[in-house]
mmCIF file of C-alpha atoms and ligand atoms in Angstrom:
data_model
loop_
_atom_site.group_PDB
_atom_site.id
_atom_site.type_symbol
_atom_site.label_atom_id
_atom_site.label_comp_id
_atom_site.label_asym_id
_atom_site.label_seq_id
_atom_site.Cartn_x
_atom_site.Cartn_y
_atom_site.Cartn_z
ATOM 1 C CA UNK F 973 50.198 93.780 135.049
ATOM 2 C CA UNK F 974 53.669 94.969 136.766
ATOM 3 C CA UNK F 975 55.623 98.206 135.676
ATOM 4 C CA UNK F 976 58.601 99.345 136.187
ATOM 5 C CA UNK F 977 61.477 100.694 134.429
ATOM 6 C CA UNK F 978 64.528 98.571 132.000
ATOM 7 C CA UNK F 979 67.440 99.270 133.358
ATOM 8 C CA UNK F 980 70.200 96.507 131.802
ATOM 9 C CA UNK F 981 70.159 94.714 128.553
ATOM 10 C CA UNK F 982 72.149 91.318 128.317
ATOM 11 C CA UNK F 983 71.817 88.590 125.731
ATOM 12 C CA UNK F 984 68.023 89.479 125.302
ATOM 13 C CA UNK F 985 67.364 89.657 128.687
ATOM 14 C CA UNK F 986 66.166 93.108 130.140
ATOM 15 C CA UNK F 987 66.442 93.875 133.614
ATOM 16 C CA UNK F 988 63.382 95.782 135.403
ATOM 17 C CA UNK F 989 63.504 97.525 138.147
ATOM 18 C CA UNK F 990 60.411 97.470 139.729
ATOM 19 C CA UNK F 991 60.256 99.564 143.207
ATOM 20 C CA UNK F 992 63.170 97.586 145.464
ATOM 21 C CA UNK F 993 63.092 94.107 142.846
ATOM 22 C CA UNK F 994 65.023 94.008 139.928
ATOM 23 C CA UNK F 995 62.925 91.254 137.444
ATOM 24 C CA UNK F 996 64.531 89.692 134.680
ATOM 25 C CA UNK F 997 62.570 90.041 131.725
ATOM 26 C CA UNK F 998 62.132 88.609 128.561
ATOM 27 C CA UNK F 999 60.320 90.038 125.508
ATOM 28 C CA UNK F 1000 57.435 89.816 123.450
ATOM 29 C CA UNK F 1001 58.846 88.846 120.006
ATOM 30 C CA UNK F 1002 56.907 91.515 118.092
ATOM 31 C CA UNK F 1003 59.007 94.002 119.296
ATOM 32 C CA UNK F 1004 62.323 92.704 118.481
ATOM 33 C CA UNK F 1005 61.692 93.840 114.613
ATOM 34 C CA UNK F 1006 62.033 97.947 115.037
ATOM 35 C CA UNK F 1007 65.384 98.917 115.895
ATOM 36 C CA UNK F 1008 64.833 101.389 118.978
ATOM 37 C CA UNK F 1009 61.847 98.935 119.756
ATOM 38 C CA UNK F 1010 62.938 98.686 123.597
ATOM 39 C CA UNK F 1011 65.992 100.071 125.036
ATOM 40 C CA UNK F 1012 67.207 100.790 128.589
ATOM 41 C CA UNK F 1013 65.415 103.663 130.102
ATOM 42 C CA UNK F 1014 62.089 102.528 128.686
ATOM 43 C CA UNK F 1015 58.931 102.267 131.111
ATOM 44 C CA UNK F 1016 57.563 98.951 130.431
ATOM 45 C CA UNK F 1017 54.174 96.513 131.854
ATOM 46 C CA UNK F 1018 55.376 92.962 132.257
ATOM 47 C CA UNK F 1019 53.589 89.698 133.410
ATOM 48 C CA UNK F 1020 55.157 87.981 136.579
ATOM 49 C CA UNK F 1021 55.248 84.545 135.820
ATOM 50 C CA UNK F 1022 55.868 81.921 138.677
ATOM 51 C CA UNK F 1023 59.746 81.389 138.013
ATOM 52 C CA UNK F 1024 59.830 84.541 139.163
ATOM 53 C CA UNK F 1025 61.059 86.046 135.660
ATOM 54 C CA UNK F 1026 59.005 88.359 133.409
ATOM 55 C CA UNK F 1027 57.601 88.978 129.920
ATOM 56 C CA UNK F 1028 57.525 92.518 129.022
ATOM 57 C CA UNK F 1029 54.082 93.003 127.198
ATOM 58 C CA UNK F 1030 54.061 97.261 126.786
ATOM 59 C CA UNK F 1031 56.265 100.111 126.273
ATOM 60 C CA UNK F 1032 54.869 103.375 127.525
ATOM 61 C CA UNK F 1033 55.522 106.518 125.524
ATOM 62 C CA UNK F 1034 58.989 107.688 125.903
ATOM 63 C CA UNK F 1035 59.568 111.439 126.540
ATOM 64 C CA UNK F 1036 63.207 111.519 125.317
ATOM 65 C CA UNK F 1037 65.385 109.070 122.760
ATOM 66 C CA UNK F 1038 69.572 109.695 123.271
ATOM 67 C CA UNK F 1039 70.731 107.836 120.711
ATOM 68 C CA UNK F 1040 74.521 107.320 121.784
ATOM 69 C CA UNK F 1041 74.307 105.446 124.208
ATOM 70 C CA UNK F 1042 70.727 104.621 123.323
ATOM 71 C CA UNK F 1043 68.951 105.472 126.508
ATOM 72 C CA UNK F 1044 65.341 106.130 126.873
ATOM 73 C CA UNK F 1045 63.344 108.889 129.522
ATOM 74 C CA UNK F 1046 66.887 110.418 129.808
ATOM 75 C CA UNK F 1047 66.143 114.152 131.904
ATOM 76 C CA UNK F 1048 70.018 115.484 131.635
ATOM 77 C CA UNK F 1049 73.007 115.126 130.296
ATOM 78 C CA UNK F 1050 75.897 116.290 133.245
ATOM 79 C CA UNK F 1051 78.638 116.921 131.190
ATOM 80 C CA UNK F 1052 81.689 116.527 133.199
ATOM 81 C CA UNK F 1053 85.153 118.286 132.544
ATOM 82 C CA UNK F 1054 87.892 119.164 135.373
ATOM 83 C CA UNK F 1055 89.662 122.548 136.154
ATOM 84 C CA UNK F 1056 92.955 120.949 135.774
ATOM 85 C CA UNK F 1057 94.109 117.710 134.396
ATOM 86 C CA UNK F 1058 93.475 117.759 132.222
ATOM 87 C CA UNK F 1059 92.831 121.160 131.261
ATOM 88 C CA UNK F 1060 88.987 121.988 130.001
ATOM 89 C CA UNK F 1061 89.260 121.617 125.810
ATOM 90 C CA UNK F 1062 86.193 124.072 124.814
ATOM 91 C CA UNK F 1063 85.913 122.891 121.475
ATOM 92 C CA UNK F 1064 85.022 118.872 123.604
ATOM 93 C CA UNK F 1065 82.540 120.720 125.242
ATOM 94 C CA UNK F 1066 80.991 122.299 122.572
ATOM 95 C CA UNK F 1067 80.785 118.812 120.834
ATOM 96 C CA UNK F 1068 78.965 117.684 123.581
ATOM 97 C CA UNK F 1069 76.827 120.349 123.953
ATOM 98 C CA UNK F 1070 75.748 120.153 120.598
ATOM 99 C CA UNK F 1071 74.660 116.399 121.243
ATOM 100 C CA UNK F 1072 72.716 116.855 124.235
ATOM 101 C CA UNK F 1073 71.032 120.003 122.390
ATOM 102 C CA UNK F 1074 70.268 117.358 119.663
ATOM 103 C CA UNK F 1075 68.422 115.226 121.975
ATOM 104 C CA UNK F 1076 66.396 118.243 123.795
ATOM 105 C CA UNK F 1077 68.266 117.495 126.580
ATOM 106 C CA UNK F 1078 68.613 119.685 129.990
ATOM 107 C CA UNK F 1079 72.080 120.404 130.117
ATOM 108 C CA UNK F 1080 74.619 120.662 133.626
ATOM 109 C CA UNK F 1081 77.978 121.724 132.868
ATOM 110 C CA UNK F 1082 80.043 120.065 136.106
ATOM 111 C CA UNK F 1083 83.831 121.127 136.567
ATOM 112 C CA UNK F 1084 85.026 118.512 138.524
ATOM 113 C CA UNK F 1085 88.536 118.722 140.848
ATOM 114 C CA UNK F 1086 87.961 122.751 141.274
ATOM 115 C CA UNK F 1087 90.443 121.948 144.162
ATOM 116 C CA UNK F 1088 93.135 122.144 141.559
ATOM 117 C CA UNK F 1089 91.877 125.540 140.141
ATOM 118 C CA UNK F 1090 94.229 128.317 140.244
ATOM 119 C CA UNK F 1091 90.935 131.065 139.087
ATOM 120 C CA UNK F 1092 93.019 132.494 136.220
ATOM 121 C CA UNK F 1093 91.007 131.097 133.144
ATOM 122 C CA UNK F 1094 88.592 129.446 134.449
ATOM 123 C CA UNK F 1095 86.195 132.642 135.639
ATOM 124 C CA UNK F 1096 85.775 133.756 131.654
ATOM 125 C CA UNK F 1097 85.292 130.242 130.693
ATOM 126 C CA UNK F 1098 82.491 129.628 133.146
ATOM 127 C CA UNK F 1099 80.723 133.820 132.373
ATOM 128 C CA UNK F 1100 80.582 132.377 128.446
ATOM 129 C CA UNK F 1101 78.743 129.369 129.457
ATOM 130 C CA UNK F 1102 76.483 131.058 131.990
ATOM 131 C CA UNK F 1103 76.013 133.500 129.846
ATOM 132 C CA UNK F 1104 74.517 131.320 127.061
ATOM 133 C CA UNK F 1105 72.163 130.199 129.786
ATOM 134 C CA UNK F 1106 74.075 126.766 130.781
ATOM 135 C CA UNK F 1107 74.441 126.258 134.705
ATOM 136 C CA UNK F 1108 77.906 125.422 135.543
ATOM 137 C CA UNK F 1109 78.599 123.871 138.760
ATOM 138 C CA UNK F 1110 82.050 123.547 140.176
ATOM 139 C CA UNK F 1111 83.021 120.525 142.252
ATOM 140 C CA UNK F 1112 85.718 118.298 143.836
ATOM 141 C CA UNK F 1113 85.256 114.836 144.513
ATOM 142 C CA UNK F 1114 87.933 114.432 146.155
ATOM 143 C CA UNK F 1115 87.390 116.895 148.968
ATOM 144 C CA UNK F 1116 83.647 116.838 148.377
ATOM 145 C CA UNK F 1117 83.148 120.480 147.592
ATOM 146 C CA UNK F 1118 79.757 120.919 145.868
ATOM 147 C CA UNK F 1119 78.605 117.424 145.939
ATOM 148 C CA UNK F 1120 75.181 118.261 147.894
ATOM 149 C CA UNK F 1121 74.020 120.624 145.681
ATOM 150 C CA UNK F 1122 74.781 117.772 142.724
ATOM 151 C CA UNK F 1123 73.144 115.720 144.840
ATOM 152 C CA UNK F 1124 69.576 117.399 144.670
ATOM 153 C CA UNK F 1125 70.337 118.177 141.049
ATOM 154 C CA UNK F 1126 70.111 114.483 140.480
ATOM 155 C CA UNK F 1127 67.529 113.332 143.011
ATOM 156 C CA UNK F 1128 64.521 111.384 141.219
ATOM 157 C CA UNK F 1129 65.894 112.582 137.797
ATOM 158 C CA UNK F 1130 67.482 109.802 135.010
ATOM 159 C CA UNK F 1131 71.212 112.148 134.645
ATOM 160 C CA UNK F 1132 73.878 110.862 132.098
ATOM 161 C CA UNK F 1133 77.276 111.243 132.737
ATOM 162 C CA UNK F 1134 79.318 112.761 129.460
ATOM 163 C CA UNK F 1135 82.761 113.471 129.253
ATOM 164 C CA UNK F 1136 86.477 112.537 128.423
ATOM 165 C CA UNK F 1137 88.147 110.145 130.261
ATOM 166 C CA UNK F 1138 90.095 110.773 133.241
ATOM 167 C CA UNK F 1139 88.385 114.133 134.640
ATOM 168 C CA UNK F 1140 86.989 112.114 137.595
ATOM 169 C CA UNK F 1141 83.391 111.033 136.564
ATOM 170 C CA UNK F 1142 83.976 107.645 138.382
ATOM 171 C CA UNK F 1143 85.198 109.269 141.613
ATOM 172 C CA UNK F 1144 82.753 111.549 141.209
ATOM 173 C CA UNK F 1145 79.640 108.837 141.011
ATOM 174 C CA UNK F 1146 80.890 107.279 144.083
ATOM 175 C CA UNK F 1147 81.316 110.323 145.948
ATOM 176 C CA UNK F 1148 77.765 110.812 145.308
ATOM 177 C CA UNK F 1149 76.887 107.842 146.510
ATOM 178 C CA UNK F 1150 79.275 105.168 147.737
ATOM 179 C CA UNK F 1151 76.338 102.125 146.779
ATOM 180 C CA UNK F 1152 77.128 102.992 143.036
ATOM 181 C CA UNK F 1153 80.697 101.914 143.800
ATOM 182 C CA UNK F 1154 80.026 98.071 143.591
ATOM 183 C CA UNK F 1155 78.895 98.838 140.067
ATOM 184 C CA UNK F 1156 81.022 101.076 138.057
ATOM 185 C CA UNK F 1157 83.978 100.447 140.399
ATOM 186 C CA UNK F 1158 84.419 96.752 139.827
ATOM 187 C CA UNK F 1159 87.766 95.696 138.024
ATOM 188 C CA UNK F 1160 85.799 93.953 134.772
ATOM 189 C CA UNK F 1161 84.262 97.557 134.302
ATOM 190 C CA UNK F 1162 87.494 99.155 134.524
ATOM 191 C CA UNK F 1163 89.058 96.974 131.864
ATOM 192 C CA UNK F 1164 86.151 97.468 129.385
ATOM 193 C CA UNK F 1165 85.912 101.204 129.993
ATOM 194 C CA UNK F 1166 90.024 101.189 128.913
ATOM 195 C CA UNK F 1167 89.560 99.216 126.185
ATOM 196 C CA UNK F 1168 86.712 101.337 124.975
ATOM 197 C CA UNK F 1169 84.475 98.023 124.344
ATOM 198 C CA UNK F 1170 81.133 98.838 126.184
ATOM 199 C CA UNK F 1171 78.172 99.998 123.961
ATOM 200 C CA UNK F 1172 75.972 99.234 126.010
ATOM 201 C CA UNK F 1173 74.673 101.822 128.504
ATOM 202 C CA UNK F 1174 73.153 100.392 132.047
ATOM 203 C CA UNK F 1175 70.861 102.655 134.417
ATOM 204 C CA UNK F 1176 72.405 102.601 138.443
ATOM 205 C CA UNK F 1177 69.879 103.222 140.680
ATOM 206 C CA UNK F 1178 70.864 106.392 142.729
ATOM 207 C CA UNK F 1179 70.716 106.158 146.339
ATOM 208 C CA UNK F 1180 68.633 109.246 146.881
ATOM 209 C CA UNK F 1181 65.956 108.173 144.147
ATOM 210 C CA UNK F 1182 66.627 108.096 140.596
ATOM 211 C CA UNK F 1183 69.360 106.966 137.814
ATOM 212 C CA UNK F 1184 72.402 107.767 137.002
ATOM 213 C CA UNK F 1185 74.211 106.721 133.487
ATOM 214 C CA UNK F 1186 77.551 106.081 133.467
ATOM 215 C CA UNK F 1187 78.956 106.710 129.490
ATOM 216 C CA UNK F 1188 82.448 104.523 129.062
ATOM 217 C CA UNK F 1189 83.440 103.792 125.721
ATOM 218 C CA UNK F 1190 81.197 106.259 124.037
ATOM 219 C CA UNK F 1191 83.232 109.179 122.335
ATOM 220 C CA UNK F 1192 80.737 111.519 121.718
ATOM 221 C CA UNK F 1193 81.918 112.723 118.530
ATOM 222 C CA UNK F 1194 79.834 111.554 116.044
ATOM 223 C CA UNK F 1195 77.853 114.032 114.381
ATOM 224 C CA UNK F 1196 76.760 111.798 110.768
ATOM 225 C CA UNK F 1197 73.295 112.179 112.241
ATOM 226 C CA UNK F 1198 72.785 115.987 112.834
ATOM 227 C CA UNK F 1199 72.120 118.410 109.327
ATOM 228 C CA UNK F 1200 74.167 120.896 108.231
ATOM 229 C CA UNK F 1201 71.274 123.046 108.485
ATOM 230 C CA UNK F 1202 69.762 122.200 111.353
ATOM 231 C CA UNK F 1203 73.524 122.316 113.474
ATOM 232 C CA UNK F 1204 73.596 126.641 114.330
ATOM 233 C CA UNK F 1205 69.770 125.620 116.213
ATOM 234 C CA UNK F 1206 72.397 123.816 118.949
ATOM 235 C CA UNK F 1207 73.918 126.774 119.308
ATOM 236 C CA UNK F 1208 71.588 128.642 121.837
ATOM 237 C CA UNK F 1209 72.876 131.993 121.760
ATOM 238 C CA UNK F 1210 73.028 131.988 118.103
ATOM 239 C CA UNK F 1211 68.828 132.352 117.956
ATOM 240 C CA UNK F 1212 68.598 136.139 117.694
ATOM 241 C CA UNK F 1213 71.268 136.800 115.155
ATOM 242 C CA UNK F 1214 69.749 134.060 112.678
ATOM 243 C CA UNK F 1215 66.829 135.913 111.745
ATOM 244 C CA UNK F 1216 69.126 138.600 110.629
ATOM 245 C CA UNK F 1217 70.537 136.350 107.827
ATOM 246 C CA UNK F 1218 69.686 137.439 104.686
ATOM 247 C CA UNK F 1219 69.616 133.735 103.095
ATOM 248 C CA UNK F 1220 67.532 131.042 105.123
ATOM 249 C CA UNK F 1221 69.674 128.725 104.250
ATOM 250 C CA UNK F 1222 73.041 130.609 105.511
ATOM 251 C CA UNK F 1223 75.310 128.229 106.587
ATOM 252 C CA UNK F 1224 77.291 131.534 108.136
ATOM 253 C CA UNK F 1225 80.264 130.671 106.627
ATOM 254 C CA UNK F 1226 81.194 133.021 103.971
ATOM 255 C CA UNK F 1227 77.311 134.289 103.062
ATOM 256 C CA UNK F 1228 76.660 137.650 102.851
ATOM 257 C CA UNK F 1229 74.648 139.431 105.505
ATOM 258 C CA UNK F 1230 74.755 136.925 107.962
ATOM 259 C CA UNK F 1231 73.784 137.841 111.209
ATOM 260 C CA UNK F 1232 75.534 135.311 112.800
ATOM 261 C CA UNK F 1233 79.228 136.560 111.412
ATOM 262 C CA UNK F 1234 78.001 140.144 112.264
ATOM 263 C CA UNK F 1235 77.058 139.204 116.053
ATOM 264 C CA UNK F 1236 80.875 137.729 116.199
ATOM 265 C CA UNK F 1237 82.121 140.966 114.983
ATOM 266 C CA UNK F 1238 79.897 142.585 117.555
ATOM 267 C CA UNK F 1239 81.162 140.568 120.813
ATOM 268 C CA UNK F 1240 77.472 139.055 120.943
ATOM 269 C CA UNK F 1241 78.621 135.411 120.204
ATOM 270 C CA UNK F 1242 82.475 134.909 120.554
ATOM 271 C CA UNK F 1243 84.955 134.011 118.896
ATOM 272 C CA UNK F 1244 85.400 130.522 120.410
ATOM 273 C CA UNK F 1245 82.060 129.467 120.459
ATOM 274 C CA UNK F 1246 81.803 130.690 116.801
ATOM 275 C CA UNK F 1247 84.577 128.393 115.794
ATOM 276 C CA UNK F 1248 83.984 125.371 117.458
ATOM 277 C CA UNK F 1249 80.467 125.580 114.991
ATOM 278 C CA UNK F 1250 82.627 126.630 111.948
ATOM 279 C CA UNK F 1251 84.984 123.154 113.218
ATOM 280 C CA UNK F 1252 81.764 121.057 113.681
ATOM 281 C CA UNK F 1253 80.464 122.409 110.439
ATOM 282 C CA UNK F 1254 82.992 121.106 108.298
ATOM 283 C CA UNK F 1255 83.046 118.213 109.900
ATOM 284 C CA UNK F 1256 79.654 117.262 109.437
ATOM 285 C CA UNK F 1257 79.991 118.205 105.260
ATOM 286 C CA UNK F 1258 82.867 116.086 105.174
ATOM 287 C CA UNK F 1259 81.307 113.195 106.413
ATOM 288 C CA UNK F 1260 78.598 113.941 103.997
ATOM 289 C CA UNK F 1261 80.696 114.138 101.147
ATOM 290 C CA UNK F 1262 82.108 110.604 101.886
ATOM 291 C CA UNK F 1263 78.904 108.882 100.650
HETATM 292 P P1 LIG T 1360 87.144 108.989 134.940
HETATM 293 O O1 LIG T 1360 88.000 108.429 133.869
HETATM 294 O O2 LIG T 1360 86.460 110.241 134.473
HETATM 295 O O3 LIG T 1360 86.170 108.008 135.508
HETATM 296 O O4 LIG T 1360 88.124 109.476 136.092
HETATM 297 P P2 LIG T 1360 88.502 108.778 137.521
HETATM 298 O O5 LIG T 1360 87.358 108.839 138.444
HETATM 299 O O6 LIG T 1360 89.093 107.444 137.251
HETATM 300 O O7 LIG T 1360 89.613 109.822 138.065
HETATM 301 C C1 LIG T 1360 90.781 110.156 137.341
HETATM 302 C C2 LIG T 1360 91.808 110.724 138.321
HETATM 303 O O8 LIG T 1360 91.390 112.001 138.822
HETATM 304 C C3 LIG T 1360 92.033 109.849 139.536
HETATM 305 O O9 LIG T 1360 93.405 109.814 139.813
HETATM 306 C C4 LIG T 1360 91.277 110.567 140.643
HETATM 307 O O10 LIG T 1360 91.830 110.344 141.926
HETATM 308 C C5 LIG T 1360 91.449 112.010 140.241
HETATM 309 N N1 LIG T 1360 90.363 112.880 140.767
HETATM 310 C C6 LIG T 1360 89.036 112.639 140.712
HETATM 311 N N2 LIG T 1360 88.340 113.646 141.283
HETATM 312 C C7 LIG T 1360 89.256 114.540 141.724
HETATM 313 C C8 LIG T 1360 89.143 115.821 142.403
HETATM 314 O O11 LIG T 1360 88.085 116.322 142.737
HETATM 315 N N3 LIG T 1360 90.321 116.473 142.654
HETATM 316 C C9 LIG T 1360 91.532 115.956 142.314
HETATM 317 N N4 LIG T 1360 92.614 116.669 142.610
HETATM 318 N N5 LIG T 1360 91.657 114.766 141.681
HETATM 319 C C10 LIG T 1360 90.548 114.066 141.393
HETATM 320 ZN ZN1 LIG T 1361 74.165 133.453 108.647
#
């Protein structure tokens, strides 16, 4: 049996990569019942049959499930955001963090086009995150500041690329490596990614060993799936100050002794970071309430 790793679905086909072949594949039809039964990102054993195509007969254990986009054996989320235009909107980043904390995801904050960066607010922005314990790496695609040390961040590691639209992620990709180009570059892509139609997410082989996931069309603001309970845990700086709670099921809204309100008073957790969970929050019991 052949292994290797899926990294396109189309019209039932799945595309394996398998060392320097890519093998179309078709599957077993015992695992077209469950849902998340195979997805891109999945390890799989296939047969090699003599037309050259494939039948994918396993699924090895996955280590991580993202759900949107649905990508298997993901290792990190780089969540992408630039210096200046547009300007970084915390309260995005926050909803993104809060996803890839959902999926037990490593986490690389990337400020793309630092080459526009004046330094006035971007120093305190970048202390909070580092702060939490987040690495934040500044960049410029353009003038290919920073791009080594991305680079060996991504080297033999499956990264996903997060963030709004327009803060350089596809000049960033091919900046990292000018093969990925003839991929996410091509004009079809381009109309898709503006018309916000792709839901499907596709694994690009990354010159230096690895994937890389481009994320077009997905928002990234869907929280239905996360618990109103379970929502301060994706907060990591929020873990001290939760024990202090005198309810265990403080919401730290308007409960009394709640540690979490009382670190915000302190300077512990700030302001902004307390809000964007307060914004989330409601969010999420909205939704909730709609059913
Ligand atoms: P995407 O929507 O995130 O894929 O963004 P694009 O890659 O299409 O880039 C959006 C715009 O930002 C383009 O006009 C790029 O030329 C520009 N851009 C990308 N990276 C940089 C950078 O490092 N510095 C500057 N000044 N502009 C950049
Ligand atoms: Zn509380």
């Amino acid at each position: 049996m052949q292994s290797g790793v899926v990294i396109k679905a189309l019209n039932s086909y799945y595309y394996v990569q398998d060392n320097e072949n890519v093998v179309v594949c078709k599957i077993r039809g015992r695992f077209k019942k469950e849902r998340f039964s195979l997805c891109v990102g999945d390890q799989v054993e296939y047969v090699l049959l003599d037309d050259g195509k494939g039948v994918i007969e396993n699924i090895l254990p996955r280590h991580t499930l993202l759900k949107r986009p649905l990508v298997a054996n993901v290792d990190q989320v780089i969540i992408t955001f630039s210096a200046k235009s547009p300007d970084i909107n915390p309260v995005l980043l926050d909803r993104f963090l809060v996803l890839a904390e959902h999926s037990s995801l490593k986490v690389l904050i990337c400020i793309n086009k630092c080459d526009l960066d004046d330094k006035e607010d971007l120093t305190s922005l970048i202390r909070l995150y580092t702060d939490i314990g987040y690495d934040v790496l500044q960049v410029s695609a353009k003038h290919h500041i920073g791009i080594d040390t991305l680079k060996t961040t991504l080297t033999n590691k499956v990264s996903v690329f997060a963030g709004p639209s327009g803060v350089g992620k596809s000049t960033l990709l091919n900046a990292l490596d000018p093969n990925l180009n003839l991929i996410t570059g091509c004009i079809s892509d381009k109309i898709q990614r503006g018309k916000h139609t792709t839901r499907v997410a596709e694994l690009l082989p990354f010159s230096e060993g690895g994937f890389v996931v481009d994320t077009p069309g997905f928002s990234f603001t869907e929280f239905s799936y996360i618990d109103k309970f379970e929502l301060g845990y994706y907060f990591p700086e929020f873990e001290q100050a939760r024990n202090i709670c005198k309810f265990n099921s403080c919401l730290h809204e308007k409960e009394p002794q709640c540690g979490i309100k009382a670190a915000v008073d302190e300077g512990i957790i700030t302001e902004a970071r307390y809000n964007s969970y307060i914004t989330i929050l409601s969010e999420i019991k909205n939704m909730k309430k709609e059913f």
